[in-house]
XYZ file of C-alpha atoms in Angstrom:
250
model
C 199.173 98.539 -21.718
C 197.246 95.641 -19.873
C 196.769 94.510 -16.464
C 197.006 91.349 -14.642
C 196.083 90.226 -11.347
C 198.149 87.660 -9.226
C 196.821 87.298 -5.632
C 196.711 90.635 -4.362
C 199.450 92.021 -6.724
C 198.440 94.310 -9.513
C 200.941 94.102 -12.396
C 201.236 96.796 -14.996
C 203.003 96.448 -17.964
C 203.889 99.932 -19.800
C 205.519 98.167 -22.653
C 203.653 96.609 -25.593
C 202.358 93.151 -25.559
C 204.745 92.040 -28.114
C 207.755 93.095 -26.095
C 206.667 91.510 -23.097
C 208.643 88.466 -22.361
C 209.666 88.281 -18.817
C 208.249 85.825 -16.483
C 205.348 86.999 -13.787
C 207.024 88.987 -11.157
C 207.145 87.256 -7.472
C 203.846 88.159 -5.830
C 204.015 90.842 -3.159
C 200.534 91.310 -1.538
C 199.051 94.719 -1.290
C 201.428 96.063 -4.116
C 201.209 97.340 -7.540
C 204.177 96.254 -9.853
C 205.111 98.507 -12.596
C 207.319 97.114 -15.614
C 208.833 99.410 -18.200
C 211.867 99.365 -20.519
C 214.580 101.747 -19.633
C 217.725 102.059 -22.017
C 216.739 98.619 -23.650
C 216.385 96.950 -20.161
C 213.030 95.958 -18.571
C 212.726 97.114 -15.141
C 210.064 96.582 -12.564
C 209.115 98.433 -9.500
C 206.825 97.552 -6.450
C 204.579 100.565 -5.185
C 202.587 99.585 -2.043
C 198.969 100.559 -1.703
C 197.926 103.163 0.929
C 198.267 101.966 4.314
C 201.389 99.902 3.538
C 204.989 100.613 3.494
C 207.658 98.756 1.511
C 210.420 96.818 3.222
C 213.111 95.555 1.119
C 214.424 96.321 -2.548
C 211.578 97.653 -4.707
C 213.256 97.663 -8.235
C 213.905 94.423 -9.958
C 215.382 93.692 -13.429
C 214.414 91.115 -16.028
C 217.547 89.065 -16.920
C 218.710 87.286 -20.025
C 216.794 84.153 -18.754
C 213.805 86.419 -18.840
C 213.603 85.807 -14.823
C 213.224 88.849 -12.419
C 216.242 89.209 -10.406
C 216.775 90.579 -6.979
C 215.267 90.074 -3.598
C 211.851 90.092 -3.094
C 210.020 93.043 -1.137
C 207.223 93.202 1.222
C 204.417 95.514 1.702
C 203.955 95.959 5.432
C 200.844 97.189 7.120
C 201.477 100.581 8.648
C 202.091 103.746 7.048
C 205.610 104.550 7.720
C 208.801 102.519 8.577
C 209.308 101.346 12.069
C 211.021 104.022 14.317
C 214.304 103.292 15.539
C 216.279 104.987 18.421
C 219.572 103.234 19.828
C 220.087 103.425 23.610
C 216.337 104.635 24.051
C 212.635 103.806 23.811
C 209.510 104.938 22.060
C 205.851 104.659 22.816
C 204.803 102.387 19.766
C 204.545 98.553 19.800
C 203.074 97.974 16.337
C 202.537 99.368 12.718
C 202.214 102.968 12.652
C 199.657 104.983 10.449
C 199.210 108.343 8.945
C 198.851 111.228 11.579
C 200.169 108.944 14.382
C 202.898 110.636 16.805
C 205.215 108.759 18.841
C 207.651 109.981 21.598
C 211.048 109.347 22.520
C 213.002 108.840 25.713
C 216.602 108.050 26.282
C 218.165 105.381 28.573
C 219.807 106.448 31.801
C 223.412 108.062 31.173
C 222.015 109.379 27.929
C 220.723 112.615 26.694
C 218.283 113.084 23.889
C 219.484 115.135 20.951
C 216.869 116.370 18.477
C 212.938 116.352 18.948
C 211.396 114.271 21.516
C 208.344 113.503 19.169
C 207.747 112.638 15.549
C 204.776 112.457 13.289
C 204.072 109.886 10.510
C 203.024 111.572 7.265
C 201.311 111.042 4.421
C 204.230 110.460 2.023
C 205.545 107.658 4.173
C 208.134 109.827 6.147
C 208.669 110.764 9.864
C 208.823 114.537 10.828
C 210.620 115.898 12.548
C 213.482 113.363 12.018
C 214.375 110.803 14.670
C 216.504 111.713 17.313
C 219.679 110.368 18.896
C 220.492 109.213 22.249
C 224.142 110.579 22.968
C 226.223 109.650 25.919
C 226.602 111.790 28.910
C 230.183 111.293 28.893
C 232.578 113.220 26.594
C 235.038 111.823 24.278
C 238.935 112.620 24.353
C 239.317 116.522 23.999
C 241.301 117.953 21.309
C 244.872 119.527 21.854
C 245.560 122.998 20.412
C 248.629 123.575 18.595
C 251.594 124.335 20.780
C 249.316 123.270 23.604
C 248.174 120.117 25.949
C 245.608 119.301 28.505
C 246.139 117.459 31.673
C 243.371 115.020 32.923
C 242.569 111.451 31.820
C 238.822 110.974 33.017
C 236.358 112.091 30.433
C 233.044 110.914 32.046
C 229.998 113.143 32.921
C 231.255 115.638 35.620
C 235.139 115.467 35.058
C 237.465 118.210 34.535
C 240.561 118.807 32.368
C 243.277 121.742 32.233
C 244.741 123.332 29.261
C 248.215 124.478 29.173
C 250.581 125.937 26.477
C 254.152 125.287 25.723
C 256.766 127.764 27.035
C 256.741 131.005 25.188
C 253.005 130.859 24.452
C 249.924 132.165 26.013
C 246.605 130.489 26.593
C 243.650 132.217 24.762
C 240.269 130.827 25.839
C 239.006 128.862 28.799
C 241.820 126.924 30.608
C 239.552 124.632 32.860
C 236.812 122.897 31.277
C 234.145 120.446 32.300
C 232.214 117.570 30.954
C 228.468 118.418 30.838
C 226.039 116.074 29.062
C 228.435 114.604 26.563
C 229.970 118.161 25.539
C 232.829 120.169 27.029
C 231.963 123.034 28.640
C 233.777 125.687 26.228
C 235.471 125.779 22.938
C 238.832 124.432 22.468
C 241.293 127.062 23.550
C 244.381 128.142 21.546
C 248.218 128.929 22.273
C 249.539 132.042 20.605
C 252.840 133.467 20.605
C 252.951 136.850 22.547
C 253.310 139.798 20.242
C 256.074 142.137 20.608
C 255.123 145.270 22.666
C 255.177 148.548 21.078
C 258.397 150.136 21.446
C 257.018 153.138 23.120
C 255.264 151.035 25.897
C 258.389 148.793 26.404
C 260.649 152.016 26.713
C 258.166 153.563 29.061
C 258.142 150.676 31.487
C 261.980 150.364 31.448
C 262.407 153.957 32.036
C 261.313 153.301 35.699
C 264.804 151.931 36.510
C 266.512 154.901 35.236
C 264.336 157.500 36.874
C 264.539 156.157 40.430
C 267.779 154.707 42.132
C 265.718 153.000 44.941
C 265.262 149.506 43.549
C 261.889 148.974 45.541
C 260.406 152.185 44.091
C 261.825 151.406 40.585
C 260.315 148.133 40.485
C 257.079 149.457 41.930
C 256.857 152.026 39.234
C 258.071 149.480 36.566
C 254.998 147.224 37.452
C 252.678 150.091 37.422
C 253.885 151.180 33.948
C 253.174 147.528 32.579
C 249.866 147.705 33.959
C 249.122 151.029 32.394
C 250.518 149.877 28.869
C 248.402 146.554 29.272
C 251.628 144.650 29.077
C 252.099 141.008 31.007
C 255.358 139.872 32.253
C 255.204 137.040 29.738
C 254.907 139.670 26.868
C 257.706 141.702 28.167
C 259.782 138.696 28.118
C 258.867 137.944 24.535
C 259.594 141.486 23.695
C 262.988 141.565 25.166
C 263.858 138.111 23.501
C 262.663 139.618 20.152
C 264.662 142.663 20.657
C 267.905 140.666 21.349
C 267.563 138.680 18.328
C 266.598 141.824 16.376
C 269.984 143.428 17.580
C 272.090 140.154 16.969
C 270.773 140.368 13.462
C 272.334 143.673 12.696
C 275.657 142.801 14.018
């Protein structure tokens, strides 16, 4: 192993001098270039010195012409990569050093998702990770199976209403509102009513046999539906299911 100094570049060869046959690597100030043999191929890697961070491809390969192939990297002053926040801004205008903190703020009509600050660490990383600025408008909502929604405005504050196809009942929140880029409730579902228990169905229908007064019979019928926790939709489904069952036995 031996060392060469090229401008401000330190070159370290981890191969024997007799094997050294590649040209000088492109100089990158404030870096160390380490060359070693990997599976018969000579690869070189740039490592920036403390206080600098790498921009570009850090690894080059020595080709058949004994030249180093690949774009040249740079070591830029500042310990961490430049922060990025689309549709927002942060309080940093130059290179960032270790222990520096920055804060984030989103543009109007966008809401911050994630941490409002991040710190540059010794290992050249930002923690917590950078947030994102999400639009306060909502995307098109989904449709439940056997259901649909009404409404074509998905901007902040708009509302939509879910409905189910005939024969299905809605389970979940029917009316939903766009709040800070999210719909106010989870997607509802449309379920086919289950046949009512035979005893509950018979108990409700007996009201018409027990009272000849139609108004009184209807009143008792509705009361018994309530006592059995049955809805008219469930009753309708149960009667249709019973009808189909009888046809199947004929």
